[in-house]
Amino acid sequence: MAVDIGQNEKPIIKVEGVSKNYITKTRMGLFKKEIKVVEALKELNLEIQPGEIFGLLGPNGAGKTTLIKILTTLLIPTGGTAMVANYDIVEDANDVRRSVGCMLMGERGLYWKLTGRENLHLFGSLYRVPNDYKVKKIEWLIEVLELEEFIDRPVESFSSGQKMKVAFAKALIHDAPILILDEPTIAMDFAAARKLREVVKMLNKEGKTIIYTTHLMDEAQDLCNRIAIIDHGEIIALDTPENLIDQLEQDDIITLSGEISEKTIEQIKSIEGVHDMSLVSKNGNEHYKIICIDHKKVLPGLITSITANGSVVNSINVEEPTLGDVFIKLTGRSLSEDTTERGE
Amino acid sequence: MAVVTLKEFSPSLAKSYNQKSFTHAFWMIFKSKWTIISRYKGFLVFEMIFPTIFAALPIIMGIAFAGSIEAARTNFMLQTGTEDFVSYMVIGAGIYFVVNTALWNFGMLLRWDQQSGVLESYYLTTTPVPVYLMASGLYALSRSMISFIIGFLIACAVFQVNPMKGDLLFAIIFLIIGIIPVYGLSFIFGAIILKYKQANSIMGITQWLVSLFMGIFFPITILPWILQKIAYGFPPSWVTTDVRASLLGLEYYLGSWWADLSMLAFFAIVFPIFGYYFYHRIETSSKKNAGLGQF
């Protein structure tokens, strides 16, 4: 990655034993109600280094948004402490807010009767950015995030993706050293999402530390230096995307279609690292499925066997384990499943 | 267009925590609230004509019960000390509107901001909450005062009442000083709405209680004894009585204008302090549970 993450530096975010309980009331008929305590976070520990893009992955209700709200001073933890940019989230709440630009609540958080530009001016003033810098910054944001076309229209007339772009601009208005982005591309089309990721990478190169939550595994894999997988209020895995996938110890799968001779099959099966090769049928089409430890080591021998024995290959596809597989392995569920006991 | 690089902006700039930045944040909140309401024109028109419609019902009923406007004046004089019952009703309706919108605007404003997610956005910024509350309060005050003045003039024109009789300056002073404690009450009202998320039902109950205790169409001296005592602790009752006393030459609560004004000044100090303390307690308790974003 472009940013040199100072692993030996003092962490820019340090979470120590943070827990958060919610009290919920369940109606039991007309007058009775049951009071229940839900543990949204369970003594969570976490350190984020300056310059990192840190991914937070987890299904709905896992505790991601609760953690983000604690780090941005919107919630007070039930137990434990957290430091953001060396400021205590409870004792120095205003300094924490100054240090964090936050895109939370998706497209909400903007006045819909005001234009995009009026919203940016308002929130720039609320972050107390000096007026001359604020004006320049808004122009810069309009250009970089390509907002010219709609920024002077009322927000109520925006598409969801346009609202998300302005919400993102709002998070950048006071030039905070830490950015917290909660599913920023959720309502964006492919091109807009790609543009936003480019800006995120650029901001990271400028030295900003970024916490990024997403449901999109490819996005997390593309952007993040490290990823924490959070489930039921606990961090169940924390590492680089590559290490998380390696820890999976899952075989690679190579699919092969074409006219493959018996001799070729025998040779492929004898290649070191190949566990199995079988003929499978899917939607009336037949192809060979090769299960191996590491496709990169197997492929040269595979190609040699095919060419040496005159077999004809129509296509070769490689399926590697993804972060999605890591998530399923760790939690037993896919990311799209909801584990919410109460709304995050 | 001049392109500036990100490096021109440094986090240290955001450290410019000075008085000017506070004032600017205050002004921007106030201005944005006015910009938003200016885009709901129907709302503003309704606010101007509401006092006239509200006062018309008891005025016409009074004439119908008495048989003629002269008979109505004589009967009203016996209860209130003035035979100008039209002005009495118009002033009551106008002040009720100011008080009601102060409470309603503020509580609903918080609720709207909570539901739209903007309240959480405010809490993410470095502008302290009291600045947001004061700017929102000033917006609600200015809006209701403008509506009161225009609405009062419309009602005077419709019912052919001279708005310039009596001591107008005193009436305005009483109104301005007297509305400050109402904002203290509005902090409490807003906090209750944030906590229980029942804006409409709380507002409905409050509107009727307010109209009862402040005596919009009658002197509170005709209320049952226990209700009179409650009304004396309610600042809007004093404002209504004192504005009527200034404009219609009626008696002040404590016998003189300065004694009543001192009492209102006392309320103007105590109620906002207590109101903010209450709001802060609810806010902290909310942050300890699910937060202000839950609606």
XYZ file of C-alpha atoms in Angstrom, chain A residues 9 23 45 61 68 78 84 104 109 119 125 141 148 201 204 225 250 254 267 272-273 276 284 291 344:
25
model
C 3.905 4.683 16.463
C -31.878 -1.334 27.585
C -10.023 -3.954 22.536
C -26.487 -5.738 14.521
C -18.432 4.128 15.554
C -21.166 1.405 29.550
C -9.111 9.119 19.637
C -22.758 8.215 9.355
C -28.005 14.089 8.242
C -25.610 22.343 3.767
C -19.475 26.819 10.112
C -14.927 19.306 -2.768
C -21.211 20.706 -9.925
C -7.143 6.356 -1.322
C -5.108 8.205 2.828
C -4.688 -2.330 5.263
C -9.016 -23.378 2.001
C -9.488 -24.472 -10.978
C -0.755 -36.204 -15.522
C 2.234 -31.838 -6.660
C -0.420 -29.891 -4.758
C -8.454 -34.083 -6.868
C -25.878 -29.124 -19.107
C -8.886 -28.909 -6.269
C -27.910 -0.620 15.246
